[in-house]
Amino acid sequence: MQTELSEEGSEAVALIVREELARRRLSRQWLADEAKVSLSTLEKALAGSRPFTLATVVRLEDALGTSLRGKKPAADGELRPFSPDSMGSYTRQAVQWLEGSYLTLRPSFSEAGAVFAYLTSISWDDAQGHLVFSEAARTDAEYQQKGFVSFPNISGAIYLVTISEGQYRVAILNRPVGGGAMSGILLTLAAGAGAQLTPAAVPITLVPKRDAGEPTVGVVRAGDECYADYRECVDKVTDRGYARFPG
């Protein structure tokens, strides 16, 4: 009697397990405990470095209350039901509330005290099977970013990640709070003297854009009509402890 699943069978089970965990917002540690298997064994099987055994699959099915056999993973060209492990294995259903357009606010790098405003759009990429984001309406259009969204269950933080020619730019955001805004830290490069780029970390907040009107974008200075509102949104990041900047 064969006790180990085939490579194809193990891949199919791993896909379904990841989808179930993402959809229900469950941790792998929880599943390992409920199924009475070691976390190491579960992690290796989900990563494809070792096959699932039939006994392990039966235990996982009992813990999840669903069948894990008899289904095939999405083939190339088919819609992928959830994101890769590296992005958190989330399903679209679990993160659909994130999709939309956001007014993005952070301190200006060029003018002390000013706020830099632009738009960020988050949407689902059917072909890739994960959320993507793109920036727009930046007055410094050459620096507009686009990339993928990582949403690991273990921390609950939301990551907007750009990778371009080996360069990384990351926004680490908390789950939405009052008004649906997401606040956190932007890790990026700021223009310095000449062509020099300097590492920078600043507070950032994404406020849901709920109406059809076009908000003020670009560098917003003291005295501008929306400055007080924009400044308050940015200051909340540190004032309310949404992100920490020790020292």
Short mmCIF file of N, CA and C in Angstrom, two decimals, residues 90-203:
data_model
loop_
_atom_site.label_atom_id
_atom_site.label_comp_id
_atom_site.label_asym_id
_atom_site.label_seq_id
_atom_site.Cartn_x
_atom_site.Cartn_y
_atom_site.Cartn_z
N TYR A 90 -2.83 34.19 0.60
CA TYR A 90 -4.19 34.69 0.81
C TYR A 90 -5.05 34.47 -0.43
N THR A 91 -6.36 34.34 -0.21
CA THR A 91 -7.30 34.23 -1.31
C THR A 91 -7.85 35.62 -1.63
N ARG A 92 -8.40 35.76 -2.82
CA ARG A 92 -9.00 37.05 -3.16
C ARG A 92 -10.16 37.37 -2.24
N GLN A 93 -10.92 36.37 -1.90
CA GLN A 93 -12.07 36.59 -1.01
C GLN A 93 -11.62 37.18 0.32
N ALA A 94 -10.46 36.73 0.81
CA ALA A 94 -9.99 37.19 2.11
C ALA A 94 -9.45 38.62 2.09
N VAL A 95 -9.05 39.10 0.92
CA VAL A 95 -8.42 40.42 0.86
C VAL A 95 -9.15 41.40 -0.06
N GLN A 96 -10.35 41.02 -0.50
CA GLN A 96 -11.07 41.85 -1.45
C GLN A 96 -11.36 43.23 -0.90
N TRP A 97 -11.49 43.34 0.41
CA TRP A 97 -11.75 44.64 1.04
C TRP A 97 -10.59 45.62 0.85
N LEU A 98 -9.42 45.12 0.49
CA LEU A 98 -8.27 46.00 0.27
C LEU A 98 -8.29 46.67 -1.10
N GLU A 99 -9.03 46.10 -2.04
CA GLU A 99 -9.03 46.63 -3.39
C GLU A 99 -9.69 48.01 -3.43
N GLY A 100 -9.08 48.91 -4.19
CA GLY A 100 -9.65 50.25 -4.33
C GLY A 100 -8.57 51.28 -4.56
N SER A 101 -8.98 52.54 -4.52
CA SER A 101 -8.06 53.66 -4.73
C SER A 101 -7.87 54.40 -3.41
N TYR A 102 -6.64 54.81 -3.14
CA TYR A 102 -6.29 55.45 -1.88
C TYR A 102 -5.54 56.76 -2.12
N LEU A 103 -5.86 57.76 -1.32
CA LEU A 103 -5.05 58.97 -1.25
C LEU A 103 -3.88 58.66 -0.33
N THR A 104 -2.68 58.79 -0.84
CA THR A 104 -1.48 58.42 -0.09
C THR A 104 -0.75 59.67 0.37
N LEU A 105 -0.44 59.72 1.67
CA LEU A 105 0.16 60.91 2.27
C LEU A 105 1.41 60.53 3.06
N ARG A 106 2.45 61.31 2.87
CA ARG A 106 3.70 61.16 3.63
C ARG A 106 4.40 62.50 3.69
N PRO A 107 5.37 62.67 4.60
CA PRO A 107 6.13 63.92 4.62
C PRO A 107 6.87 64.13 3.30
N SER A 108 6.99 65.37 2.90
CA SER A 108 7.74 65.71 1.69
C SER A 108 9.23 65.59 1.95
N PHE A 109 9.96 65.04 0.99
CA PHE A 109 11.41 64.97 1.10
C PHE A 109 12.06 66.30 0.72
N SER A 110 11.34 67.10 -0.06
CA SER A 110 11.95 68.32 -0.60
C SER A 110 11.69 69.56 0.23
N GLU A 111 10.60 69.56 1.03
CA GLU A 111 10.25 70.76 1.80
C GLU A 111 9.87 70.37 3.23
N ALA A 112 10.60 70.90 4.18
CA ALA A 112 10.33 70.60 5.59
C ALA A 112 8.92 71.04 5.96
N GLY A 113 8.21 70.16 6.67
CA GLY A 113 6.87 70.47 7.14
C GLY A 113 5.76 70.23 6.14
N ALA A 114 6.10 70.09 4.86
CA ALA A 114 5.09 69.89 3.83
C ALA A 114 4.71 68.41 3.75
N VAL A 115 3.56 68.16 3.12
CA VAL A 115 3.07 66.79 2.92
C VAL A 115 3.06 66.48 1.43
N PHE A 116 3.52 65.29 1.07
CA PHE A 116 3.49 64.87 -0.33
C PHE A 116 2.31 63.93 -0.51
N ALA A 117 1.45 64.22 -1.50
CA ALA A 117 0.22 63.46 -1.72
C ALA A 117 0.16 62.90 -3.14
N TYR A 118 -0.33 61.69 -3.25
CA TYR A 118 -0.53 61.06 -4.56
C TYR A 118 -1.55 59.94 -4.40
N LEU A 119 -1.83 59.20 -5.44
CA LEU A 119 -2.83 58.14 -5.40
C LEU A 119 -2.16 56.76 -5.49
N THR A 120 -2.75 55.80 -4.81
CA THR A 120 -2.32 54.41 -4.91
C THR A 120 -3.54 53.54 -5.18
N SER A 121 -3.44 52.67 -6.16
CA SER A 121 -4.52 51.76 -6.50
C SER A 121 -4.10 50.33 -6.16
N ILE A 122 -4.99 49.58 -5.49
CA ILE A 122 -4.74 48.17 -5.16
C ILE A 122 -5.80 47.33 -5.86
N SER A 123 -5.37 46.32 -6.59
CA SER A 123 -6.32 45.48 -7.34
C SER A 123 -5.80 44.05 -7.40
N TRP A 124 -6.66 43.14 -7.84
CA TRP A 124 -6.30 41.73 -7.94
C TRP A 124 -5.84 41.41 -9.36
N ASP A 125 -4.70 40.75 -9.47
CA ASP A 125 -4.17 40.31 -10.76
C ASP A 125 -4.59 38.86 -10.96
N ASP A 126 -5.54 38.63 -11.87
CA ASP A 126 -6.07 37.27 -12.08
C ASP A 126 -4.98 36.29 -12.53
N ALA A 127 -4.13 36.73 -13.42
CA ALA A 127 -3.12 35.83 -13.97
C ALA A 127 -2.09 35.41 -12.92
N GLN A 128 -1.71 36.36 -12.05
CA GLN A 128 -0.69 36.06 -11.05
C GLN A 128 -1.29 35.51 -9.76
N GLY A 129 -2.57 35.76 -9.53
CA GLY A 129 -3.21 35.24 -8.33
C GLY A 129 -2.82 35.96 -7.06
N HIS A 130 -2.63 37.28 -7.14
CA HIS A 130 -2.34 38.05 -5.92
C HIS A 130 -2.67 39.52 -6.16
N LEU A 131 -2.68 40.29 -5.08
CA LEU A 131 -2.92 41.72 -5.18
C LEU A 131 -1.69 42.43 -5.73
N VAL A 132 -1.94 43.47 -6.50
CA VAL A 132 -0.88 44.34 -6.98
C VAL A 132 -1.26 45.78 -6.66
N PHE A 133 -0.27 46.66 -6.66
CA PHE A 133 -0.56 48.08 -6.43
C PHE A 133 0.18 48.91 -7.47
N SER A 134 -0.32 50.09 -7.70
CA SER A 134 0.36 51.03 -8.60
C SER A 134 0.07 52.44 -8.13
N GLU A 135 1.05 53.29 -8.27
CA GLU A 135 0.90 54.70 -7.87
C GLU A 135 0.57 55.55 -9.09
N ALA A 136 -0.13 56.66 -8.85
CA ALA A 136 -0.51 57.56 -9.93
C ALA A 136 -0.61 58.98 -9.37
N ALA A 137 -0.73 59.93 -10.30
CA ALA A 137 -0.90 61.34 -9.94
C ALA A 137 0.24 61.87 -9.09
N ARG A 138 1.45 61.32 -9.29
CA ARG A 138 2.62 61.86 -8.60
C ARG A 138 3.20 62.97 -9.44
N THR A 139 3.51 64.09 -8.81
CA THR A 139 4.11 65.20 -9.55
C THR A 139 5.55 64.87 -9.96
N ASP A 140 6.14 63.88 -9.27
CA ASP A 140 7.46 63.36 -9.69
C ASP A 140 7.23 62.01 -10.34
N ALA A 141 6.56 62.04 -11.49
CA ALA A 141 6.08 60.81 -12.15
C ALA A 141 7.18 59.79 -12.39
N GLU A 142 8.44 60.21 -12.53
CA GLU A 142 9.51 59.26 -12.81
C GLU A 142 9.77 58.32 -11.64
N TYR A 143 9.24 58.67 -10.45
CA TYR A 143 9.43 57.83 -9.27
C TYR A 143 8.19 57.01 -8.91
N GLN A 144 7.16 57.02 -9.77
CA GLN A 144 5.96 56.24 -9.48
C GLN A 144 6.30 54.76 -9.37
N GLN A 145 5.71 54.14 -8.35
CA GLN A 145 6.01 52.75 -8.05
C GLN A 145 4.85 51.83 -8.41
N LYS A 146 5.17 50.57 -8.65
CA LYS A 146 4.16 49.53 -8.76
C LYS A 146 4.80 48.23 -8.31
N GLY A 147 3.97 47.33 -7.80
CA GLY A 147 4.52 46.08 -7.30
C GLY A 147 3.44 45.18 -6.77
N PHE A 148 3.79 44.32 -5.82
CA PHE A 148 2.84 43.35 -5.30
C PHE A 148 2.53 43.62 -3.83
N VAL A 149 1.44 43.01 -3.37
CA VAL A 149 0.99 43.17 -1.99
C VAL A 149 1.18 41.85 -1.26
N SER A 150 1.92 41.88 -0.16
CA SER A 150 2.10 40.71 0.69
C SER A 150 1.26 40.91 1.95
N PHE A 151 0.56 39.84 2.36
CA PHE A 151 -0.34 39.95 3.51
C PHE A 151 -0.24 38.66 4.33
N PRO A 152 0.87 38.47 5.07
CA PRO A 152 1.04 37.24 5.84
C PRO A 152 0.13 37.19 7.06
N ASN A 153 -0.44 36.03 7.30
CA ASN A 153 -1.35 35.86 8.42
C ASN A 153 -0.61 36.00 9.75
N ILE A 154 0.66 35.62 9.78
CA ILE A 154 1.39 35.57 11.04
C ILE A 154 1.51 36.93 11.73
N SER A 155 1.63 38.01 10.95
CA SER A 155 1.77 39.34 11.54
C SER A 155 0.53 40.21 11.34
N GLY A 156 -0.19 39.96 10.25
CA GLY A 156 -1.35 40.78 9.96
C GLY A 156 -1.00 42.11 9.33
N ALA A 157 0.31 42.38 9.16
CA ALA A 157 0.73 43.60 8.49
C ALA A 157 0.55 43.47 6.99
N ILE A 158 0.44 44.60 6.31
CA ILE A 158 0.25 44.64 4.87
C ILE A 158 1.50 45.27 4.25
N TYR A 159 2.09 44.59 3.28
CA TYR A 159 3.33 45.07 2.68
C TYR A 159 3.10 45.43 1.21
N LEU A 160 3.46 46.63 0.83
CA LEU A 160 3.46 47.02 -0.57
C LEU A 160 4.92 47.00 -1.02
N VAL A 161 5.26 46.08 -1.92
CA VAL A 161 6.66 45.83 -2.24
C VAL A 161 6.94 46.12 -3.71
N THR A 162 7.96 46.92 -3.95
CA THR A 162 8.46 47.16 -5.30
C THR A 162 9.85 46.55 -5.41
N ILE A 163 10.07 45.76 -6.44
CA ILE A 163 11.40 45.22 -6.73
C ILE A 163 11.72 45.59 -8.17
N SER A 164 12.74 46.39 -8.37
CA SER A 164 13.09 46.84 -9.71
C SER A 164 14.60 46.85 -9.87
N GLU A 165 15.10 45.99 -10.74
CA GLU A 165 16.54 45.91 -11.03
C GLU A 165 17.35 45.77 -9.74
N GLY A 166 16.86 44.93 -8.84
CA GLY A 166 17.58 44.67 -7.60
C GLY A 166 17.30 45.66 -6.49
N GLN A 167 16.55 46.71 -6.78
CA GLN A 167 16.24 47.70 -5.75
C GLN A 167 14.89 47.39 -5.12
N TYR A 168 14.80 47.57 -3.81
CA TYR A 168 13.59 47.30 -3.06
C TYR A 168 13.04 48.60 -2.46
N ARG A 169 11.73 48.68 -2.43
CA ARG A 169 11.03 49.78 -1.77
C ARG A 169 9.82 49.16 -1.10
N VAL A 170 9.64 49.37 0.20
CA VAL A 170 8.61 48.68 0.95
C VAL A 170 7.82 49.64 1.83
N ALA A 171 6.50 49.53 1.78
CA ALA A 171 5.63 50.21 2.73
C ALA A 171 5.04 49.12 3.63
N ILE A 172 5.23 49.26 4.95
CA ILE A 172 4.69 48.31 5.92
C ILE A 172 3.52 48.99 6.62
N LEU A 173 2.33 48.45 6.42
CA LEU A 173 1.11 49.10 6.89
C LEU A 173 0.36 48.23 7.89
N ASN A 174 -0.31 48.90 8.84
CA ASN A 174 -1.20 48.20 9.76
C ASN A 174 -2.55 47.98 9.08
N ARG A 175 -3.34 47.09 9.64
CA ARG A 175 -4.71 46.92 9.15
C ARG A 175 -5.47 48.23 9.32
N PRO A 176 -6.52 48.45 8.53
CA PRO A 176 -7.24 49.73 8.58
C PRO A 176 -7.78 50.06 9.97
N VAL A 177 -7.73 51.36 10.30
CA VAL A 177 -8.31 51.87 11.54
C VAL A 177 -9.36 52.91 11.15
N GLY A 178 -9.69 53.81 12.03
CA GLY A 178 -10.75 54.79 11.79
C GLY A 178 -10.82 55.32 10.38
N GLY A 179 -11.97 55.15 9.75
CA GLY A 179 -12.16 55.63 8.38
C GLY A 179 -11.57 54.74 7.33
N GLY A 180 -11.01 53.60 7.74
CA GLY A 180 -10.44 52.67 6.77
C GLY A 180 -9.03 52.99 6.35
N ALA A 181 -8.38 53.95 7.00
CA ALA A 181 -7.01 54.32 6.63
C ALA A 181 -6.02 53.26 7.10
N MET A 182 -4.98 53.04 6.30
CA MET A 182 -3.89 52.14 6.65
C MET A 182 -2.64 52.98 6.85
N SER A 183 -2.00 52.83 8.00
CA SER A 183 -0.84 53.66 8.33
C SER A 183 0.36 52.81 8.69
N GLY A 184 1.55 53.35 8.47
CA GLY A 184 2.75 52.61 8.80
C GLY A 184 4.01 53.35 8.41
N ILE A 185 4.97 52.61 7.90
CA ILE A 185 6.30 53.14 7.57
C ILE A 185 6.61 52.87 6.10
N LEU A 186 7.20 53.87 5.44
CA LEU A 186 7.70 53.71 4.08
C LEU A 186 9.22 53.66 4.14
N LEU A 187 9.80 52.60 3.60
CA LEU A 187 11.26 52.46 3.49
C LEU A 187 11.62 52.63 2.02
N THR A 188 12.37 53.68 1.72
CA THR A 188 12.61 54.00 0.32
C THR A 188 13.95 54.72 0.17
N LEU A 189 14.18 55.27 -1.01
CA LEU A 189 15.36 56.08 -1.29
C LEU A 189 14.90 57.49 -1.64
N ALA A 190 15.52 58.46 -1.03
CA ALA A 190 15.19 59.86 -1.31
C ALA A 190 16.31 60.49 -2.12
N ALA A 191 15.94 61.37 -3.03
CA ALA A 191 16.94 62.05 -3.85
C ALA A 191 17.81 62.93 -2.96
N GLY A 192 19.13 62.79 -3.14
CA GLY A 192 20.07 63.59 -2.39
C GLY A 192 20.78 64.58 -3.30
N ALA A 193 22.01 64.90 -2.95
CA ALA A 193 22.79 65.83 -3.77
C ALA A 193 23.15 65.17 -5.10
N GLY A 194 22.90 65.89 -6.17
CA GLY A 194 23.20 65.36 -7.49
C GLY A 194 22.38 64.12 -7.78
N ALA A 195 23.07 63.06 -8.19
CA ALA A 195 22.38 61.82 -8.51
C ALA A 195 22.33 60.87 -7.33
N GLN A 196 22.78 61.31 -6.17
CA GLN A 196 22.84 60.45 -5.00
C GLN A 196 21.44 60.13 -4.46
N LEU A 197 21.24 58.88 -4.06
CA LEU A 197 20.01 58.45 -3.42
C LEU A 197 20.32 58.03 -2.00
N THR A 198 19.51 58.50 -1.06
CA THR A 198 19.77 58.27 0.36
C THR A 198 18.64 57.44 0.97
N PRO A 199 18.97 56.39 1.74
CA PRO A 199 17.91 55.62 2.40
C PRO A 199 17.08 56.51 3.32
N ALA A 200 15.77 56.30 3.30
CA ALA A 200 14.86 57.12 4.11
C ALA A 200 13.72 56.27 4.64
N ALA A 201 13.29 56.59 5.87
CA ALA A 201 12.12 55.94 6.48
C ALA A 201 11.20 57.04 6.99
N VAL A 202 9.96 57.04 6.53
CA VAL A 202 9.02 58.09 6.91
C VAL A 202 7.64 57.48 7.19
N PRO A 203 6.82 58.18 7.99
CA PRO A 203 5.44 57.71 8.19
C PRO A 203 4.64 57.86 6.91
#
